[in-house]
PDB file of C-alpha atoms and ligand atoms in Angstrom:
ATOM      1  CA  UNK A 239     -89.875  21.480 -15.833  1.00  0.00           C
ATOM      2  CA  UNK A 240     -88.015  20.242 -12.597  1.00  0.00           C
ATOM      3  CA  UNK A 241     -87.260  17.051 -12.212  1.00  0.00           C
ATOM      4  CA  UNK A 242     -87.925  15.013  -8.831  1.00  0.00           C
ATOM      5  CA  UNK A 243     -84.622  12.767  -8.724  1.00  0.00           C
ATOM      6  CA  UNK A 244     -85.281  12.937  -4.636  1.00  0.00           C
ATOM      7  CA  UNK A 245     -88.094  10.986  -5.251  1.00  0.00           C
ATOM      8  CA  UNK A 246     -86.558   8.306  -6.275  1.00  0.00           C
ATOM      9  CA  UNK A 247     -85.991   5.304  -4.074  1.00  0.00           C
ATOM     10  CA  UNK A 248     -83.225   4.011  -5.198  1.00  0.00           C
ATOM     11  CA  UNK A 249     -80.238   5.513  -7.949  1.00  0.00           C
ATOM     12  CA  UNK A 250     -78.489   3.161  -9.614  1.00  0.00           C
ATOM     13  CA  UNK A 251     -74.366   3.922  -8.550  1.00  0.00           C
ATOM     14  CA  UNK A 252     -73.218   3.489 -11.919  1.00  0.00           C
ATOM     15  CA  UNK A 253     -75.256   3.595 -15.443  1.00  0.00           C
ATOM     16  CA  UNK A 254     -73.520   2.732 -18.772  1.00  0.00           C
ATOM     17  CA  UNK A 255     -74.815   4.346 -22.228  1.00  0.00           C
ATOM     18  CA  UNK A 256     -74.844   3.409 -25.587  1.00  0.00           C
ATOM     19  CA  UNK A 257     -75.286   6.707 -27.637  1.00  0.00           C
ATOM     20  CA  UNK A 258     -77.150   5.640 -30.927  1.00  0.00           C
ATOM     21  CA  UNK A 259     -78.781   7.871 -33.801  1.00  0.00           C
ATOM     22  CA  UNK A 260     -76.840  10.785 -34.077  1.00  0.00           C
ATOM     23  CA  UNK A 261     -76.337   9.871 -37.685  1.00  0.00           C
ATOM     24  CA  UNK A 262     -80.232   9.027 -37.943  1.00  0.00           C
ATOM     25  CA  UNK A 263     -81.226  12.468 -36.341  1.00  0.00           C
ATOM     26  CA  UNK A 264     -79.099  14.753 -38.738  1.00  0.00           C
ATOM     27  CA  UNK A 265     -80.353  12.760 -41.899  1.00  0.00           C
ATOM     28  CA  UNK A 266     -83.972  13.419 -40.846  1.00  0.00           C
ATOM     29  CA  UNK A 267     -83.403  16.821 -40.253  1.00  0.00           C
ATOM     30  CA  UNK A 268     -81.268  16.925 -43.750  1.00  0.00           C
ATOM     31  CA  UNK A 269     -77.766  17.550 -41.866  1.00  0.00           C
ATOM     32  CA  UNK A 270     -74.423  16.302 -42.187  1.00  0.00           C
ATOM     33  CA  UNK A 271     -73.679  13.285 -39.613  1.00  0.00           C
ATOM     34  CA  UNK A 272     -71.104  15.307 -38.038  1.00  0.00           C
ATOM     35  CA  UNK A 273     -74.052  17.714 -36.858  1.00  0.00           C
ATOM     36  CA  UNK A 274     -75.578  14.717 -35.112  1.00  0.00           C
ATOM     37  CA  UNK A 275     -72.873  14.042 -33.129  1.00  0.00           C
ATOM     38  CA  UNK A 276     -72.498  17.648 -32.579  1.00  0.00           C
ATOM     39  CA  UNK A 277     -75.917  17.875 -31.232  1.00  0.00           C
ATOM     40  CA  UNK A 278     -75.200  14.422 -29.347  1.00  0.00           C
ATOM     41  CA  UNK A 279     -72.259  15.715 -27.749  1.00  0.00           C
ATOM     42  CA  UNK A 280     -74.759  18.276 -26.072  1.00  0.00           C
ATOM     43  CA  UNK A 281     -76.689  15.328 -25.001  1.00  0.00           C
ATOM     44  CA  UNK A 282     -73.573  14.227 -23.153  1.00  0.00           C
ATOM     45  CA  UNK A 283     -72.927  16.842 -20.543  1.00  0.00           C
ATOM     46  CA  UNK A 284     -77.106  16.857 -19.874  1.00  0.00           C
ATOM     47  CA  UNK A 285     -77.180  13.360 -18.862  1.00  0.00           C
ATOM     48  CA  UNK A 286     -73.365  14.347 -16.903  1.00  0.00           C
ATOM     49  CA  UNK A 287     -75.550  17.130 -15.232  1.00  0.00           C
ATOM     50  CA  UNK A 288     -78.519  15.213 -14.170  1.00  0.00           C
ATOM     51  CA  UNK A 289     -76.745  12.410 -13.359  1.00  0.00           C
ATOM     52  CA  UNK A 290     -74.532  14.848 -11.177  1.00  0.00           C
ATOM     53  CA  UNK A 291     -77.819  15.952  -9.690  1.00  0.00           C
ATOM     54  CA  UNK A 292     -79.337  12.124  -9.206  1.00  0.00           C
ATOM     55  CA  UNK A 293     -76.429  10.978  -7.364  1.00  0.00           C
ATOM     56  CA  UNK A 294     -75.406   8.676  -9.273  1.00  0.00           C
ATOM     57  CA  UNK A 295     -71.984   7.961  -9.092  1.00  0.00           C
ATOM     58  CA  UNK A 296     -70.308   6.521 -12.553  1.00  0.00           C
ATOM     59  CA  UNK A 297     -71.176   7.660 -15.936  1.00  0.00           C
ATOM     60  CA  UNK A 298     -70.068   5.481 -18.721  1.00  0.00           C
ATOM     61  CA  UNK A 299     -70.355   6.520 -22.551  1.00  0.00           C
ATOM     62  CA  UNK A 300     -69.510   4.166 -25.699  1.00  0.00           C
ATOM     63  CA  UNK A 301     -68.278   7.241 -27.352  1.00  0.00           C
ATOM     64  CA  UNK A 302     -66.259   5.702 -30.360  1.00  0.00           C
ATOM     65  CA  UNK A 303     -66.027   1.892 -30.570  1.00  0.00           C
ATOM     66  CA  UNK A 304     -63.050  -0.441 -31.956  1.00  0.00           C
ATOM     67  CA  UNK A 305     -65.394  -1.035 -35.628  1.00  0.00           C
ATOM     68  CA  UNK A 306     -66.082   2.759 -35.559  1.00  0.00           C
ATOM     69  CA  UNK A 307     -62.388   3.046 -37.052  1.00  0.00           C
ATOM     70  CA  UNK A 308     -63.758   1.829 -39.946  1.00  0.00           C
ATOM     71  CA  UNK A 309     -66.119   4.748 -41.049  1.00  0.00           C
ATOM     72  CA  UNK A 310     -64.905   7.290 -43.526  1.00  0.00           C
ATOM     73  CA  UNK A 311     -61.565   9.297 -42.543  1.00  0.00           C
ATOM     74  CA  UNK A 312     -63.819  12.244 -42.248  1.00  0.00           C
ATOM     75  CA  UNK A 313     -66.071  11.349 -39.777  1.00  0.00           C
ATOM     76  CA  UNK A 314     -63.520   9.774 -37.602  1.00  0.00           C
ATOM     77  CA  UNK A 315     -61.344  12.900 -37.896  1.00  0.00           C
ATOM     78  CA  UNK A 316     -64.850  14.979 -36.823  1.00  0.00           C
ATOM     79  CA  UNK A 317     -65.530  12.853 -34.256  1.00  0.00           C
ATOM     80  CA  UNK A 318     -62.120  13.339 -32.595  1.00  0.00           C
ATOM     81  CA  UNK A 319     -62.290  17.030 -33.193  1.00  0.00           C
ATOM     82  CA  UNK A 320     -65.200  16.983 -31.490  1.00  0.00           C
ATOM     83  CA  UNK A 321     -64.272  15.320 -28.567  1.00  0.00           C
ATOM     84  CA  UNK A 322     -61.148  17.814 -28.121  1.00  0.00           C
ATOM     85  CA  UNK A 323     -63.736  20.812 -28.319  1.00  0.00           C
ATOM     86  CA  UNK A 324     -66.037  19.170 -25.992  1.00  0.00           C
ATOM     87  CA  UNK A 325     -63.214  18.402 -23.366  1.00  0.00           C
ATOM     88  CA  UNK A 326     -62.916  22.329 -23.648  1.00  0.00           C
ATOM     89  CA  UNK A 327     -66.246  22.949 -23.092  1.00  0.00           C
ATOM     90  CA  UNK A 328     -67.195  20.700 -20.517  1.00  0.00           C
ATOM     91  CA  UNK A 329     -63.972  21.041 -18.122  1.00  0.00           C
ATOM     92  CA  UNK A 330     -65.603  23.640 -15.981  1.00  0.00           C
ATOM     93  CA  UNK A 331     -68.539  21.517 -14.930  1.00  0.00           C
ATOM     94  CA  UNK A 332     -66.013  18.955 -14.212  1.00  0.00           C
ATOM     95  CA  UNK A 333     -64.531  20.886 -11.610  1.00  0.00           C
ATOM     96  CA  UNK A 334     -67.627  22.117 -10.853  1.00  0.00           C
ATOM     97  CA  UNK A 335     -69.337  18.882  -9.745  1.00  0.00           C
ATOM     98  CA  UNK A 336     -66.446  17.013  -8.559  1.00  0.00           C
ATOM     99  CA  UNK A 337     -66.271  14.803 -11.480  1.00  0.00           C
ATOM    100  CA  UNK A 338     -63.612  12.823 -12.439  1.00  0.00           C
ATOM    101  CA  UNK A 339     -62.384  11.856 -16.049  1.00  0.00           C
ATOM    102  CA  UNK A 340     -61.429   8.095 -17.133  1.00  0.00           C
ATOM    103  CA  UNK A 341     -61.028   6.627 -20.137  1.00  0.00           C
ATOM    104  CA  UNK A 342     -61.266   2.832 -21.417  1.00  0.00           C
ATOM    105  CA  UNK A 343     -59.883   1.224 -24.353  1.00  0.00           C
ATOM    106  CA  UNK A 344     -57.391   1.287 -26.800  1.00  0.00           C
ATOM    107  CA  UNK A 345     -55.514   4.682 -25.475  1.00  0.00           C
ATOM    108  CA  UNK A 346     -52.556   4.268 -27.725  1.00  0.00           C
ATOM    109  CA  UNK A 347     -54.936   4.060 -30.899  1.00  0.00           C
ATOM    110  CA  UNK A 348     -56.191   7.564 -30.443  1.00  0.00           C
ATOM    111  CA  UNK A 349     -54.327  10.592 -32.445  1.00  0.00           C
ATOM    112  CA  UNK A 350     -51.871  12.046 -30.078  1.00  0.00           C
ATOM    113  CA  UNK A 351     -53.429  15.544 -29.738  1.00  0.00           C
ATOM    114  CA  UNK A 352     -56.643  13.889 -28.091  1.00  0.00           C
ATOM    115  CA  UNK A 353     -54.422  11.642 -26.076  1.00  0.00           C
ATOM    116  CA  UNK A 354     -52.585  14.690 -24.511  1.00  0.00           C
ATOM    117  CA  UNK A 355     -55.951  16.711 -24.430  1.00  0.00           C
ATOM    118  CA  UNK A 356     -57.516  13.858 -22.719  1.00  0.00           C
ATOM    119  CA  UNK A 357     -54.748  13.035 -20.489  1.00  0.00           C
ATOM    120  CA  UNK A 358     -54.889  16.896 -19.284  1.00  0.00           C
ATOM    121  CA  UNK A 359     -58.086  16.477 -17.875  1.00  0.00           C
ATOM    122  CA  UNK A 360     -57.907  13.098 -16.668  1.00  0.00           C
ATOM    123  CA  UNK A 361     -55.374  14.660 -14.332  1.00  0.00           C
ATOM    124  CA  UNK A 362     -56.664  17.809 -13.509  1.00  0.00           C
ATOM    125  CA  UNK A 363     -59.616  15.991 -12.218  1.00  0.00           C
ATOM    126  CA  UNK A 364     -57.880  12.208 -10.523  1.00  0.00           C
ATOM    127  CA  UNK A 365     -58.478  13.922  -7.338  1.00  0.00           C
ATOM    128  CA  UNK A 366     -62.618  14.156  -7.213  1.00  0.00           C
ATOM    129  CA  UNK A 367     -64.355  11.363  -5.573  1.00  0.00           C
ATOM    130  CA  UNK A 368     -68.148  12.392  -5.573  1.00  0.00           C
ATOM    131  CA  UNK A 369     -68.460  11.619  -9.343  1.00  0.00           C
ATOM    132  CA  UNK A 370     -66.819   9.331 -12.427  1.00  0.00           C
ATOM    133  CA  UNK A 371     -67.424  10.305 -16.043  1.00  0.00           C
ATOM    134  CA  UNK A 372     -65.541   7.444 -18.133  1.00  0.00           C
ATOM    135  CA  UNK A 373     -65.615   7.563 -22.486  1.00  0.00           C
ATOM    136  CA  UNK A 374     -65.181   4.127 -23.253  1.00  0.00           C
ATOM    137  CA  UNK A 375     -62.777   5.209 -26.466  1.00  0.00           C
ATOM    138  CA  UNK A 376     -61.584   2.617 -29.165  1.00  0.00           C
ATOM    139  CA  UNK A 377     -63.356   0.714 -27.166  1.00  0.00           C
ATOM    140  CA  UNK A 378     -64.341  -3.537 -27.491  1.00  0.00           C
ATOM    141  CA  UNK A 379     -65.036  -5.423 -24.721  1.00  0.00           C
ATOM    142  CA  UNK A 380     -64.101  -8.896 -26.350  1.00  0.00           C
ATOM    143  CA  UNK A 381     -60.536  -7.018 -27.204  1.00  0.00           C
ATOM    144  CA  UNK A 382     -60.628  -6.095 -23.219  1.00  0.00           C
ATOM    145  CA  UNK A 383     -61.542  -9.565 -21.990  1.00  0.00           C
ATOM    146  CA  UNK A 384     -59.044 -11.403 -24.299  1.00  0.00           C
ATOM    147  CA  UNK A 385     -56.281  -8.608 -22.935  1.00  0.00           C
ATOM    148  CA  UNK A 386     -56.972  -9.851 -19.787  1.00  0.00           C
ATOM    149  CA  UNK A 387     -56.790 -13.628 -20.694  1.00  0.00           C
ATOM    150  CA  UNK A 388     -53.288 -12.749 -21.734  1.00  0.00           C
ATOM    151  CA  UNK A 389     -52.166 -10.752 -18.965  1.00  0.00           C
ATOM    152  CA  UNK A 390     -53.582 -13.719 -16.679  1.00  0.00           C
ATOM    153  CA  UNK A 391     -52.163 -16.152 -18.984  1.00  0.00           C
ATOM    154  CA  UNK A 392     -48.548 -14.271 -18.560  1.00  0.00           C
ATOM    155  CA  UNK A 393     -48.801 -14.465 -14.691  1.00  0.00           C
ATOM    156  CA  UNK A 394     -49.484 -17.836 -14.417  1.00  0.00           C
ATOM    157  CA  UNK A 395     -46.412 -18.694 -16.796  1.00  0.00           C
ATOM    158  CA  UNK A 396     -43.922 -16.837 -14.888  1.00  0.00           C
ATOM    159  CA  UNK A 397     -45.318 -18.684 -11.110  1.00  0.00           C
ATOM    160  CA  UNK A 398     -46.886 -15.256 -10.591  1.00  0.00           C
ATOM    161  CA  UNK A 399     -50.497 -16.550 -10.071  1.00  0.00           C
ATOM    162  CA  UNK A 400     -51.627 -20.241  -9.410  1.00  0.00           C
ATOM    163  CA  UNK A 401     -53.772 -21.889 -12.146  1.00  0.00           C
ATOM    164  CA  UNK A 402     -55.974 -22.312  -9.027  1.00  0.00           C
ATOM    165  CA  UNK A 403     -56.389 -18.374  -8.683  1.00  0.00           C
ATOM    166  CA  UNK A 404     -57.985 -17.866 -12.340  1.00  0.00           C
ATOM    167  CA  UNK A 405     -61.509 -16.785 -11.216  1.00  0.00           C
ATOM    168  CA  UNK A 406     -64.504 -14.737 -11.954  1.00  0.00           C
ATOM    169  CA  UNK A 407     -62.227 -12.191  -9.552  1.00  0.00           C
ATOM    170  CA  UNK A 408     -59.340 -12.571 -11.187  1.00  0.00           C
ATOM    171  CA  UNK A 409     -60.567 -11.724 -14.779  1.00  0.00           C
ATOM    172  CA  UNK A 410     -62.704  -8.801 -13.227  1.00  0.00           C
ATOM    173  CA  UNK A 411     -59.481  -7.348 -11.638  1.00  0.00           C
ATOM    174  CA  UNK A 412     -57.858  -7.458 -15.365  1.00  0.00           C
ATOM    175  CA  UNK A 413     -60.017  -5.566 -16.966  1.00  0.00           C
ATOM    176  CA  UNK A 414     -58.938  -1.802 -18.160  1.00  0.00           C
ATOM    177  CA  UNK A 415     -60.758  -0.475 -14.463  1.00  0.00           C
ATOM    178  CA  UNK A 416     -60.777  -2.655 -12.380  1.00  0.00           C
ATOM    179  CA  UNK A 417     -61.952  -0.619  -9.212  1.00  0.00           C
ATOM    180  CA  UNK A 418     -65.231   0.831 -11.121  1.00  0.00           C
ATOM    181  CA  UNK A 419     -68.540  -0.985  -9.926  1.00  0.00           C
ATOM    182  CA  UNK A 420     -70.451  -2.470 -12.905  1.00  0.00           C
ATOM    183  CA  UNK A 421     -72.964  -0.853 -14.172  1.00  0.00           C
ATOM    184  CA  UNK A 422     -76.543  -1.389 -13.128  1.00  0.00           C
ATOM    185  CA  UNK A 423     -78.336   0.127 -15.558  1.00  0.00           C
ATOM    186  CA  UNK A 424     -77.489  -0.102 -19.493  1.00  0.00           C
ATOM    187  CA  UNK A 425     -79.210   2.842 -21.528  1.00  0.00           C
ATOM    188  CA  UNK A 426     -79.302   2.085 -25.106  1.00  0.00           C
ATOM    189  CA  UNK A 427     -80.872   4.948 -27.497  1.00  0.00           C
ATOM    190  CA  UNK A 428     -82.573   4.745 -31.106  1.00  0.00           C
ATOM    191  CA  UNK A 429     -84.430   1.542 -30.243  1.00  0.00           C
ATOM    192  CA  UNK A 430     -81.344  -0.412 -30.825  1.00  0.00           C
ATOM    193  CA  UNK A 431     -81.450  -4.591 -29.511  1.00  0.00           C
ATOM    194  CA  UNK A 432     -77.779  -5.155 -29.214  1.00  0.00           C
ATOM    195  CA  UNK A 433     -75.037  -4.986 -27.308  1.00  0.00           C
ATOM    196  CA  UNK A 434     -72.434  -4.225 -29.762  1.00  0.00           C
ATOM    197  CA  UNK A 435     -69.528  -5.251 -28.028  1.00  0.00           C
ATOM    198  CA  UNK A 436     -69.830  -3.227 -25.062  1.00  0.00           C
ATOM    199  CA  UNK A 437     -69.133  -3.958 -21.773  1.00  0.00           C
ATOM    200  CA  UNK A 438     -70.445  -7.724 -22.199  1.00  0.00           C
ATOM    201  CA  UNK A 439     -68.666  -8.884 -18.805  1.00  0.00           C
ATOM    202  CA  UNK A 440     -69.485  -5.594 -16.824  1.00  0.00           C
ATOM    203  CA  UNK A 441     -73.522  -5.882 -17.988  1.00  0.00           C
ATOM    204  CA  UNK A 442     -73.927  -9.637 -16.868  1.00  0.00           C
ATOM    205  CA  UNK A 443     -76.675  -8.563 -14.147  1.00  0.00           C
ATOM    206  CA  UNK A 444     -77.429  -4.776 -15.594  1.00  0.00           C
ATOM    207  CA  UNK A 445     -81.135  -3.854 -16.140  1.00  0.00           C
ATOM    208  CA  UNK A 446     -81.599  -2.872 -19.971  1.00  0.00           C
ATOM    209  CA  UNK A 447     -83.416   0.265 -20.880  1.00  0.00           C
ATOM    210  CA  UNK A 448     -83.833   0.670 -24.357  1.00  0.00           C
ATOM    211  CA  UNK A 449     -85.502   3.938 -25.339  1.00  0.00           C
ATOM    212  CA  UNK A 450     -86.587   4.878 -29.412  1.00  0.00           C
ATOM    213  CA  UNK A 451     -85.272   8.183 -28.948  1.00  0.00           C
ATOM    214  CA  UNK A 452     -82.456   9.568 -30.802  1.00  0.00           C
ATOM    215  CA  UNK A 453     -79.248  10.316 -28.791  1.00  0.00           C
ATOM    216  CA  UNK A 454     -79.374  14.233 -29.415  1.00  0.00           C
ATOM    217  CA  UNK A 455     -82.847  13.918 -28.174  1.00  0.00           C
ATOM    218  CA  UNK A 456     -81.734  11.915 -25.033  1.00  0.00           C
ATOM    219  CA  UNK A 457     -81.321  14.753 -22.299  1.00  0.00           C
ATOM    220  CA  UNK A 458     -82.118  15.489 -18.414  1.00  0.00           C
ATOM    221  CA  UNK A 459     -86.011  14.615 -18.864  1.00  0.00           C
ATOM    222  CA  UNK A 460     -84.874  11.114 -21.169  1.00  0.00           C
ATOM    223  CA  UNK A 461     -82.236  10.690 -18.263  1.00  0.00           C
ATOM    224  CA  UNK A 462     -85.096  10.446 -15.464  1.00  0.00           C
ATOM    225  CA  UNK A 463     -87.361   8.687 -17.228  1.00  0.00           C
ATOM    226  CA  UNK A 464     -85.176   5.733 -17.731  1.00  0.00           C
ATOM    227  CA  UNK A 465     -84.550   5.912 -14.118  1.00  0.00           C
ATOM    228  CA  UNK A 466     -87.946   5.927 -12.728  1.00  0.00           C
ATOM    229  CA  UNK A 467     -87.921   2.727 -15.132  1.00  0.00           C
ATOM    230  CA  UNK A 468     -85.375   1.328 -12.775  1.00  0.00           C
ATOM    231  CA  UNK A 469     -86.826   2.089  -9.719  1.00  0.00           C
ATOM    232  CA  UNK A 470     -90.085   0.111 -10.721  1.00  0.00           C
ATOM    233  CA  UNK A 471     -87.936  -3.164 -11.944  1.00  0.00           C
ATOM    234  CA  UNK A 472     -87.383  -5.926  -9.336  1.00  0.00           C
ATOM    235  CA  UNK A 473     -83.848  -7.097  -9.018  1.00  0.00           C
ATOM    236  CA  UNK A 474     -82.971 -10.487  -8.825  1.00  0.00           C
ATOM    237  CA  UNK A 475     -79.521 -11.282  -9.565  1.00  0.00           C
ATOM    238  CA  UNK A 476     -80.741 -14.599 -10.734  1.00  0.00           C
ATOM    239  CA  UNK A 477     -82.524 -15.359  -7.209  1.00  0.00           C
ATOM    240  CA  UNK A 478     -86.080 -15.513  -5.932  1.00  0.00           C
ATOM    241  CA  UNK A 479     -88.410 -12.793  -6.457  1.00  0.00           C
ATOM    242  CA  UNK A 480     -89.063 -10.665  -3.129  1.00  0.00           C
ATOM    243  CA  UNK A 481     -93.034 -11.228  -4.026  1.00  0.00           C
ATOM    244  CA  UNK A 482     -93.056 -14.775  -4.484  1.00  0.00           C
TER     245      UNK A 482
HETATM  246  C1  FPP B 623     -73.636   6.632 -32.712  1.00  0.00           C
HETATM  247  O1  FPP B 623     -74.461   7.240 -33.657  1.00  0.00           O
HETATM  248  C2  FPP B 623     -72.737   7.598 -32.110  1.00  0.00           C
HETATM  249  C3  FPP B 623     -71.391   7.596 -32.226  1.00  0.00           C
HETATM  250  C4  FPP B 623     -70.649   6.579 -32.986  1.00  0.00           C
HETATM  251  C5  FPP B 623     -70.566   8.653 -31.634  1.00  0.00           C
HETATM  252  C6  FPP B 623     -70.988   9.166 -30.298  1.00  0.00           C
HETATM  253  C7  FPP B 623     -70.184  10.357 -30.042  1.00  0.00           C
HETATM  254  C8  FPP B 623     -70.627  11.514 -29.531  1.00  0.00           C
HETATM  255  C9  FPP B 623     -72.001  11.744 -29.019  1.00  0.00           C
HETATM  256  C10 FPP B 623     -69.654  12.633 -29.497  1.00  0.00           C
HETATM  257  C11 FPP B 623     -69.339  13.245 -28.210  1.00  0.00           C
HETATM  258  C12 FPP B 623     -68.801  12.343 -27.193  1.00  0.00           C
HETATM  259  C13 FPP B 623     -68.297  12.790 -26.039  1.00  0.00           C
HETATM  260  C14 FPP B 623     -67.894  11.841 -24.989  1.00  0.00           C
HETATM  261  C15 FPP B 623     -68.116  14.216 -25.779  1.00  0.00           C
HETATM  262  P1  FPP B 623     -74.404   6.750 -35.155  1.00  0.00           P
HETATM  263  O2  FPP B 623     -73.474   7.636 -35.900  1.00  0.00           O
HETATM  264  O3  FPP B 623     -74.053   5.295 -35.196  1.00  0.00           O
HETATM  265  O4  FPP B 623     -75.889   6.998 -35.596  1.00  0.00           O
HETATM  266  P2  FPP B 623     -76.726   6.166 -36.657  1.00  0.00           P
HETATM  267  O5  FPP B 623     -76.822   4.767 -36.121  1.00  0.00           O
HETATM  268  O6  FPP B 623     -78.034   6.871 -36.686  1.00  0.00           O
HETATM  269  O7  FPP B 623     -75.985   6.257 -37.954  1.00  0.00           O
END
């Protein structure tokens, strides 16, 4: 099946994901968890491709989350081992499509072999504008807001901002990237109705897809779906609709 992304009227430049129900869609299937993510991690660079091939600019994946630290060792362990294999597997088709690699969150959390892996690639790719890919990794966006509260908070103390100059602005350009557009589109999977923490002051005006599917069952055909579901919502940013 081909998929028509050209007849799309509009792309959204940057769509954040929330990859749910890897866990669910090994247990039905009677695998380990780790096989879910395995299988979701496959999900990953199909949405990357199609995305690649929508034109859409930014990518942005809640790939392990501040409370994830708290599952078992052995999960957390697979999950990281997993992201270091599919940094291997995926680099190609980084260079490839011109896609860069960034990551948010808590960098200095993360094991230092996936720090150095990630850091190889986030390198070997800083020079590709046509695409972003970001992994939002010990990631929580109240952690990332309050960060910036601080580092404002610090500037102002030592007369390097005015109290005066704490805006809307201001926070935005404290947050971990500052010079990625928010998202405009939020694609949760598993028929999930929260936010969990993610992204809450980068989402303020995204549309919300929410799709029953399983993430290793989210791939290029999922991926176009939810944006033909864009293309027939009416944007408002709060203001009047065009029809009225
Ligand atoms: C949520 O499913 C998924 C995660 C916590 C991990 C997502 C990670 C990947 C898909 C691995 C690959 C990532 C990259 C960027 C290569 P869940 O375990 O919460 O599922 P459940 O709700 O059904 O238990």
């Amino acid at each position: 099946m081909t998929l028509d992304f050209q007849s799309l009227e509009k792309i959204p430049k940057h769509v954040a994901l929330i990859m749910d129900g890897n866990g669910r869609w090994a247990q039905q299937r009677g695998l380990s968890r780790l096989e879910g993510h395995k299988e979701g991690a496959q999900s990953v660079r199909a949405v990357l491709r199609a995305a690649a091939q929508a034109g859409v600019e930014y990518i942005t994946v809640y790939a392990f989350s501040t409370e994830n630290w708290k599952r078992p060792p052995a999960e957390i362990d697979g999950l990281m081992k997993l992201l270091v294999h599919s940094l291997n597997e995926y680099e190609q088709e980084l260079h490839d499509n011109n896609i860069r690699l960034l990551v948010m969150g808590q960098f200095d959390r993360l094991p230092l072999p996936v720090r150095m892996r990630l850091q190889k690639t986030i390198d070997a790719t800083a020079h590709y504008t046509d695409h972003t890919f970001v992994i939002a990794l010990s990631y929580g966006s109240r952690t990332e807001i309050a960060d910036a509260a601080k580092q404002i908070a610090a500037k102002v103390k030592a007369g390097e901002m005015k109290l005066k100059e704490v805006n809307e602005q201001a926070i935005a350009n404290h947050l971990y990237l500052p010079d990625v557009p928010d998202p405009e589109l939020m694609i949760r999977t598993s028929g999930e109705l929260r936010l969990s923490n993610f992204l809450l002051w980068q989402l303020s005006y995204a549309e919300f897809y929410i799709t029953d599917d399983y993430w290793p069952d989210f791939r290029e055909e999922q991926f176009f779906h939810a944006l033909e579901a864009f293309n027939g919502r009416d944007r408002r940013y709060g203001g009047m609709n065009k029809k009225q």
